[in-house]
Amino acid sequence: MTTLTKTEDAPAPTESDAFLSVRDLRVQFSTEDGIVKAVDGLSFDLQRGKTLGIVGESGSGKSVTNLSILGLHNPRSTKITGSIELDGEELVDASTKRLETLRGNKMAMIFQDALTALSPYYTIGRQISEPFRKHTGASKKEARDRAVEMLGKVGIPSPQTRVDDYPHQFSGGMRQRAMIAMSLVCNPELLIADEPTTALDVTVQAQILDLLKDLQQEFGSAIILITHDLGVVANTADDLLVMYAGRAVERGSVREVLKAPQHPYTWGLLGSMPQLSSDVSEPLRPIPGSPPSLLNPPAGCPFNPRCEYRDLVEGDRCVTERPLLPAGRGAACHLSAERKQQVFIENIQPRLG
Ligand code: SF4
């Protein structure tokens, strides 16, 4: 499994043999209203050939984390501290030029909305072949051949002719496939997929997720899959990081987290998902309240204003003391292990079916 080796608050070890190693990452934005702590002390490792799912609501810090890895924040309004090592190379203080080189041939991103990410003015083939030419120095003919090959790999029928189509001539699912082809054209070793299937219907969603898994096997890439939907990671990711208010609140293998989740926020996420086994007349249970302001997050546990279990913790720890995420499998919550298990068995498991 992907090893996540240190708490979010303690200084993390500097050495790691992981392909991607993130240590005590903090990302802050300056706004007119003050400093937004979008990511607040995050550490994890990801190995080659593995997929890490990062789940959480909007504003949890998952996309900000990944834009930091790619070096896509505006340095004038963003302060990034901590360490992001990709294959042993530090990215936090890397030059813009170096990051540009790494984006495309070492790391790439698949965006949520292919229609926005693809230019309407250029053919699909040109948009796939240009980055290949830029990063490899290939000729026009070689790059076109490569675009045809990549379209074939992602399952576009008749790639020799469809390579000259414009994005509007492709269906939504085909555009998403074309964007995956564009992301993979230089064989990136790290692929970041941000809600890659949100805009697609369920059947196409499953096809795209299967395609990502197949391509991962072929290319051996490490993948970060960002989503708000635990159902998406269930069959795709090896490990899971649950984020809330810029922090990791639970982690473990996908199997461990989905079978026996330990954090009240993860319970809430699971409870708000439709279950195959549940009665269709039973309403979904959204998590009450909304995510906190990152300008002024609550003291103690950031989930405390929404948590229905905080009275089970002795004293006022939930509102005064920040819970730490233990090393390895675990959750950042003051509930005792026995309490967590009891609540899960009595209140959560029956709802999940
Ligand atoms: Fe709820 Fe307290 Fe655990 Fe936070 S620390 S999730 S408020 S029980």
CSV table of C-alpha atoms in Angstrom, one decimal, residues 8-337:
chain,number,residue,atom,x,y,z
A,8,GLU,CA,0.3,16.0,9.8
A,9,ASP,CA,1.7,18.1,12.7
A,10,ALA,CA,5.0,16.6,13.5
A,11,PRO,CA,8.0,17.3,11.3
A,12,ALA,CA,8.2,14.5,8.8
A,13,PRO,CA,11.3,12.5,8.0
A,14,THR,CA,13.4,14.0,5.2
A,15,GLU,CA,14.3,10.7,3.5
A,16,SER,CA,11.8,8.7,1.7
A,17,ASP,CA,12.1,6.1,-1.0
A,18,ALA,CA,8.7,7.0,-2.4
A,19,PHE,CA,8.3,8.3,-5.9
A,20,LEU,CA,6.3,11.2,-4.6
A,21,SER,CA,6.9,12.3,-1.1
A,22,VAL,CA,4.9,15.3,0.4
A,23,ARG,CA,6.0,16.5,3.9
A,24,ASP,CA,4.3,19.0,6.1
A,25,LEU,CA,2.8,20.9,3.1
A,26,ARG,CA,1.2,24.2,3.9
A,27,VAL,CA,-0.4,26.4,1.2
A,28,GLN,CA,-1.7,29.8,2.1
A,29,PHE,CA,-3.4,32.4,-0.1
A,30,SER,CA,-3.3,36.2,0.7
A,31,THR,CA,-6.7,37.7,0.2
A,32,GLU,CA,-8.2,41.1,1.1
A,33,ASP,CA,-9.9,39.4,4.1
A,34,GLY,CA,-6.8,37.8,5.4
A,35,ILE,CA,-4.7,34.6,5.0
A,36,VAL,CA,-6.5,31.5,3.8
A,37,LYS,CA,-4.9,28.3,5.0
A,38,ALA,CA,-5.9,26.1,2.2
A,39,VAL,CA,-3.6,23.2,3.1
A,40,ASP,CA,-2.4,23.0,6.7
A,41,GLY,CA,0.3,20.5,7.3
A,42,LEU,CA,-0.1,17.5,4.9
A,43,SER,CA,2.2,14.5,4.5
A,44,PHE,CA,2.0,11.5,2.3
A,45,ASP,CA,4.0,9.2,0.1
A,46,LEU,CA,3.0,7.6,-3.2
A,47,GLN,CA,4.8,4.8,-4.9
A,48,ARG,CA,5.1,4.1,-8.7
A,49,GLY,CA,2.3,2.0,-10.1
A,50,LYS,CA,0.0,2.9,-7.2
A,51,THR,CA,-3.1,5.0,-7.0
A,52,LEU,CA,-3.9,7.3,-4.1
A,53,GLY,CA,-7.5,8.5,-3.8
A,54,ILE,CA,-7.9,11.9,-2.1
A,55,VAL,CA,-11.5,12.6,-1.1
A,56,GLY,CA,-13.3,15.5,0.5
A,57,GLU,CA,-15.8,18.2,-0.1
A,58,SER,CA,-15.1,21.4,-2.0
A,59,GLY,CA,-12.6,23.5,-0.1
A,60,SER,CA,-11.0,20.6,1.7
A,61,GLY,CA,-7.6,21.3,0.1
A,62,LYS,CA,-7.4,18.3,-2.3
A,63,SER,CA,-7.2,20.3,-5.5
A,64,VAL,CA,-5.0,23.0,-4.0
A,65,THR,CA,-2.6,20.2,-2.9
A,66,ASN,CA,-2.3,18.9,-6.4
A,67,LEU,CA,-2.0,22.2,-8.1
A,68,SER,CA,1.0,22.8,-5.7
A,69,ILE,CA,2.6,19.5,-6.8
A,70,LEU,CA,2.2,20.7,-10.4
A,71,GLY,CA,3.5,24.2,-9.6
A,72,LEU,CA,0.4,25.9,-10.9
A,73,HIS,CA,-0.2,28.4,-8.2
A,74,ASN,CA,0.5,32.1,-8.6
A,75,PRO,CA,3.7,32.7,-6.6
A,76,ARG,CA,2.7,36.3,-5.9
A,77,SER,CA,-0.4,35.4,-3.9
A,78,THR,CA,0.5,31.9,-2.7
A,79,LYS,CA,2.9,30.9,0.0
A,80,ILE,CA,3.9,27.3,-0.1
A,81,THR,CA,6.1,25.7,2.6
A,82,GLY,CA,7.1,22.1,3.4
A,83,SER,CA,8.5,19.7,0.9
A,84,ILE,CA,7.2,18.0,-2.3
A,85,GLU,CA,9.8,15.6,-3.6
A,86,LEU,CA,9.2,13.9,-7.0
A,87,ASP,CA,11.6,11.1,-7.7
A,88,GLY,CA,14.1,12.7,-5.2
A,89,GLU,CA,13.8,16.3,-6.7
A,90,GLU,CA,12.4,19.1,-4.5
A,91,LEU,CA,9.6,20.9,-6.3
A,92,VAL,CA,8.6,23.6,-3.7
A,93,ASP,CA,11.5,25.9,-4.6
A,94,ALA,CA,11.9,24.7,-8.2
A,95,SER,CA,12.1,27.3,-10.9
A,96,THR,CA,9.1,28.0,-13.2
A,97,LYS,CA,11.2,26.8,-16.1
A,98,ARG,CA,12.0,23.5,-14.4
A,99,LEU,CA,8.4,22.9,-13.4
A,100,GLU,CA,7.3,23.6,-17.0
A,101,THR,CA,9.7,20.9,-18.1
A,102,LEU,CA,8.5,18.4,-15.5
A,103,ARG,CA,4.8,19.1,-16.4
A,104,GLY,CA,4.1,17.0,-19.4
A,105,ASN,CA,7.0,14.6,-19.4
A,106,LYS,CA,7.2,13.7,-15.8
A,107,MET,CA,3.9,14.7,-14.4
A,108,ALA,CA,0.6,15.5,-16.0
A,109,MET,CA,-3.0,16.4,-15.1
A,110,ILE,CA,-6.4,15.2,-16.3
A,111,PHE,CA,-8.9,17.9,-15.7
A,112,GLN,CA,-12.6,17.5,-14.8
A,113,ASP,CA,-14.0,19.3,-17.8
A,114,ALA,CA,-12.4,18.3,-21.1
A,115,LEU,CA,-14.4,20.9,-23.0
A,116,THR,CA,-12.7,23.7,-21.1
A,117,ALA,CA,-9.3,22.0,-21.1
A,118,LEU,CA,-9.3,21.4,-24.9
A,119,SER,CA,-9.1,24.3,-27.3
A,120,PRO,CA,-12.0,24.5,-29.7
A,121,TYR,CA,-9.7,26.0,-32.4
A,122,TYR,CA,-7.3,23.2,-32.8
A,123,THR,CA,-7.8,19.6,-33.9
A,124,ILE,CA,-7.6,16.9,-31.3
A,125,GLY,CA,-4.5,15.5,-33.1
A,126,ARG,CA,-2.7,18.8,-32.9
A,127,GLN,CA,-3.5,19.2,-29.2
A,128,ILE,CA,-2.0,15.8,-28.5
A,129,SER,CA,1.0,16.1,-30.7
A,130,GLU,CA,2.1,19.6,-29.7
A,131,PRO,CA,3.2,18.7,-26.2
A,132,PHE,CA,4.9,15.6,-27.5
A,133,ARG,CA,6.9,17.7,-30.0
A,134,LYS,CA,7.7,20.2,-27.4
A,135,HIS,CA,9.1,17.7,-24.9
A,136,THR,CA,10.7,15.2,-27.2
A,137,GLY,CA,11.8,17.3,-30.2
A,138,ALA,CA,9.9,14.8,-32.5
A,139,SER,CA,9.1,15.8,-36.1
A,140,LYS,CA,5.6,16.7,-37.2
A,141,LYS,CA,5.0,13.3,-38.7
A,142,GLU,CA,6.3,11.4,-35.7
A,143,ALA,CA,4.1,13.5,-33.4
A,144,ARG,CA,1.1,12.9,-35.6
A,145,ASP,CA,1.8,9.2,-35.6
A,146,ARG,CA,2.1,9.3,-31.8
A,147,ALA,CA,-1.3,11.2,-31.5
A,148,VAL,CA,-2.9,8.4,-33.6
A,149,GLU,CA,-1.3,5.8,-31.5
A,150,MET,CA,-2.5,7.4,-28.2
A,151,LEU,CA,-6.1,7.9,-29.5
A,152,GLY,CA,-6.1,4.2,-30.3
A,153,LYS,CA,-4.8,3.3,-26.9
A,154,VAL,CA,-7.6,5.3,-25.2
A,155,GLY,CA,-10.2,3.5,-27.3
A,156,ILE,CA,-11.1,6.1,-29.9
A,157,PRO,CA,-12.4,4.2,-33.0
A,158,SER,CA,-10.8,5.0,-36.4
A,159,PRO,CA,-8.0,7.1,-34.8
A,160,GLN,CA,-6.3,7.7,-38.2
A,161,THR,CA,-9.3,9.8,-39.3
A,162,ARG,CA,-10.6,11.1,-35.9
A,163,VAL,CA,-7.2,12.6,-35.2
A,164,ASP,CA,-8.2,15.5,-37.5
A,165,ASP,CA,-11.5,16.2,-35.8
A,166,TYR,CA,-12.1,19.2,-33.6
A,167,PRO,CA,-13.3,18.8,-29.9
A,168,HIS,CA,-16.9,19.6,-30.7
A,169,GLN,CA,-17.0,16.6,-33.1
A,170,PHE,CA,-16.3,14.3,-30.2
A,171,SER,CA,-18.9,13.1,-27.6
A,172,GLY,CA,-18.3,14.0,-23.9
A,173,GLY,CA,-16.8,10.6,-23.2
A,174,MET,CA,-14.5,10.7,-26.2
A,175,ARG,CA,-13.3,14.2,-25.3
A,176,GLN,CA,-12.4,12.9,-21.8
A,177,ARG,CA,-10.5,10.0,-23.5
A,178,ALA,CA,-8.7,12.5,-25.8
A,179,MET,CA,-7.7,14.5,-22.8
A,180,ILE,CA,-6.3,11.4,-21.2
A,181,ALA,CA,-4.4,10.7,-24.4
A,182,MET,CA,-3.0,14.2,-24.2
A,183,SER,CA,-1.9,13.8,-20.6
A,184,LEU,CA,-0.2,10.5,-21.3
A,185,VAL,CA,1.4,11.3,-24.6
A,186,CYS,CA,4.9,11.9,-23.0
A,187,ASN,CA,4.5,8.8,-20.6
A,188,PRO,CA,4.3,10.9,-17.4
A,189,GLU,CA,5.3,9.0,-14.3
A,190,LEU,CA,2.9,10.9,-12.1
A,191,LEU,CA,-0.7,11.5,-13.3
A,192,ILE,CA,-3.1,13.7,-11.3
A,193,ALA,CA,-6.7,13.2,-12.2
A,194,ASP,CA,-9.0,15.8,-10.7
A,195,GLU,CA,-12.6,14.6,-10.7
A,196,PRO,CA,-11.9,13.0,-14.1
A,197,THR,CA,-15.4,11.5,-14.5
A,198,THR,CA,-17.7,13.9,-12.7
A,199,ALA,CA,-19.2,15.3,-15.9
A,200,LEU,CA,-19.9,11.9,-17.4
A,201,ASP,CA,-22.7,9.4,-17.1
A,202,VAL,CA,-22.2,6.3,-15.0
A,203,THR,CA,-21.4,3.9,-17.8
A,204,VAL,CA,-18.8,6.2,-19.4
A,205,GLN,CA,-17.5,6.9,-16.0
A,206,ALA,CA,-16.8,3.2,-15.4
A,207,GLN,CA,-15.2,2.9,-18.8
A,208,ILE,CA,-12.8,5.9,-18.1
A,209,LEU,CA,-11.8,4.6,-14.7
A,210,ASP,CA,-11.1,1.1,-16.2
A,211,LEU,CA,-9.1,2.8,-18.9
A,212,LEU,CA,-7.0,4.7,-16.3
A,213,LYS,CA,-6.3,1.4,-14.6
A,214,ASP,CA,-5.3,-0.3,-17.8
A,215,LEU,CA,-3.0,2.6,-18.8
A,216,GLN,CA,-1.5,2.6,-15.4
A,217,GLN,CA,-0.6,-1.0,-15.8
A,218,GLU,CA,0.9,-0.3,-19.2
A,219,PHE,CA,2.9,2.8,-18.2
A,220,GLY,CA,3.5,2.1,-14.5
A,221,SER,CA,2.4,5.6,-13.6
A,222,ALA,CA,1.6,6.7,-10.1
A,223,ILE,CA,-1.8,8.3,-10.0
A,224,ILE,CA,-3.5,10.7,-7.6
A,225,LEU,CA,-7.2,10.5,-8.1
A,226,ILE,CA,-9.1,13.5,-6.6
A,227,THR,CA,-12.8,13.1,-6.0
A,228,HIS,CA,-15.6,14.0,-3.7
A,229,ASP,CA,-17.2,10.6,-4.4
A,230,LEU,CA,-16.0,7.6,-2.4
A,231,GLY,CA,-17.7,5.3,-5.0
A,232,VAL,CA,-15.2,6.5,-7.6
A,233,VAL,CA,-12.1,5.5,-5.5
A,234,ALA,CA,-13.6,2.2,-4.3
A,235,ASN,CA,-12.6,0.2,-7.4
A,236,THR,CA,-9.8,2.4,-8.6
A,237,ALA,CA,-7.4,3.5,-5.8
A,238,ASP,CA,-5.1,1.4,-3.6
A,239,ASP,CA,-5.0,3.9,-0.7
A,240,LEU,CA,-7.2,6.7,0.5
A,241,LEU,CA,-6.6,10.1,2.1
A,242,VAL,CA,-9.7,11.8,3.5
A,243,MET,CA,-9.2,15.6,3.7
A,244,TYR,CA,-11.2,18.1,5.6
A,245,ALA,CA,-10.4,21.9,6.0
A,246,GLY,CA,-7.0,21.5,4.5
A,247,ARG,CA,-5.9,18.6,6.7
A,248,ALA,CA,-5.9,14.8,6.3
A,249,VAL,CA,-8.4,13.4,8.8
A,250,GLU,CA,-8.2,9.7,7.8
A,251,ARG,CA,-6.0,7.4,5.8
A,252,GLY,CA,-5.4,3.8,5.0
A,253,SER,CA,-5.9,1.3,2.3
A,254,VAL,CA,-9.2,1.8,0.4
A,255,ARG,CA,-10.4,-1.5,1.7
A,256,GLU,CA,-9.6,-0.6,5.3
A,257,VAL,CA,-11.2,2.8,5.1
A,258,LEU,CA,-14.4,1.7,3.3
A,259,LYS,CA,-14.8,-1.4,5.4
A,260,ALA,CA,-14.2,0.1,8.8
A,261,PRO,CA,-14.0,3.9,8.6
A,262,GLN,CA,-12.9,5.6,11.8
A,263,HIS,CA,-13.5,9.3,11.4
A,264,PRO,CA,-17.0,10.9,11.9
A,265,TYR,CA,-16.4,12.9,8.7
A,266,THR,CA,-15.7,9.7,6.7
A,267,TRP,CA,-18.9,8.2,8.3
A,268,GLY,CA,-20.8,11.3,7.0
A,269,LEU,CA,-19.4,11.0,3.5
A,270,LEU,CA,-20.3,7.3,3.4
A,271,GLY,CA,-23.8,8.0,4.8
A,272,SER,CA,-24.4,10.6,2.1
A,273,MET,CA,-23.7,8.1,-0.7
A,274,PRO,CA,-26.4,5.9,-2.2
A,275,GLN,CA,-25.9,2.3,-1.3
A,276,LEU,CA,-26.7,-0.5,-3.7
A,277,SER,CA,-28.2,-2.6,-0.8
A,278,SER,CA,-30.3,0.2,0.7
A,279,ASP,CA,-34.0,0.7,0.4
A,280,VAL,CA,-34.6,3.3,-2.4
A,281,SER,CA,-37.2,5.0,-0.2
A,282,GLU,CA,-34.6,5.7,2.5
A,283,PRO,CA,-33.4,9.3,2.2
A,284,LEU,CA,-29.7,10.0,1.9
A,285,ARG,CA,-28.2,11.7,4.9
A,286,PRO,CA,-26.1,14.7,3.9
A,287,ILE,CA,-23.6,15.9,6.5
A,288,PRO,CA,-25.2,18.7,8.4
A,289,GLY,CA,-23.7,22.2,8.2
A,290,SER,CA,-21.0,23.3,5.8
A,291,PRO,CA,-17.2,23.3,5.6
A,292,PRO,CA,-15.6,25.9,7.8
A,293,SER,CA,-14.0,29.1,6.6
A,294,LEU,CA,-10.3,28.6,6.1
A,295,LEU,CA,-9.7,32.2,6.9
A,296,ASN,CA,-10.7,31.5,10.5
A,297,PRO,CA,-11.1,27.8,11.1
A,298,PRO,CA,-12.6,26.5,14.3
A,299,ALA,CA,-10.2,25.8,17.2
A,300,GLY,CA,-9.6,22.2,18.2
A,301,CYS,CA,-11.0,19.7,15.7
A,302,PRO,CA,-12.0,21.5,12.5
A,303,PHE,CA,-15.0,19.2,12.1
A,304,ASN,CA,-16.4,19.9,15.6
A,305,PRO,CA,-19.2,22.3,14.6
A,306,ARG,CA,-20.7,19.5,12.4
A,307,CYS,CA,-19.8,16.5,14.5
A,308,GLU,CA,-22.7,14.6,16.1
A,309,TYR,CA,-20.3,12.5,18.2
A,310,ARG,CA,-18.3,15.2,20.0
A,311,ASP,CA,-20.2,14.7,23.2
A,312,LEU,CA,-18.8,11.2,23.5
A,313,VAL,CA,-15.3,12.7,24.0
A,314,GLU,CA,-14.5,13.6,27.6
A,315,GLY,CA,-14.2,17.3,28.5
A,316,ASP,CA,-13.9,20.0,25.9
A,317,ARG,CA,-11.0,18.4,23.9
A,318,CYS,CA,-12.9,18.6,20.6
A,319,VAL,CA,-13.1,22.4,20.8
A,320,THR,CA,-9.7,23.1,22.3
A,321,GLU,CA,-7.2,20.4,21.1
A,322,ARG,CA,-6.4,19.6,17.6
A,323,PRO,CA,-6.5,15.8,17.0
A,324,LEU,CA,-3.4,14.4,15.4
A,325,LEU,CA,-3.4,11.8,12.6
A,326,PRO,CA,-1.4,8.8,13.8
A,327,ALA,CA,1.2,7.2,11.6
A,328,GLY,CA,-0.1,4.5,9.2
A,329,ARG,CA,-3.7,3.6,9.3
A,330,GLY,CA,-5.8,5.9,11.4
A,331,ALA,CA,-8.0,8.9,11.9
A,332,ALA,CA,-7.5,12.4,13.5
A,333,CYS,CA,-10.2,12.2,16.1
A,334,HIS,CA,-10.3,12.2,19.9
A,335,LEU,CA,-12.8,9.4,20.2
A,336,SER,CA,-11.2,6.3,21.8
A,337,ALA,CA,-10.7,3.2,19.6
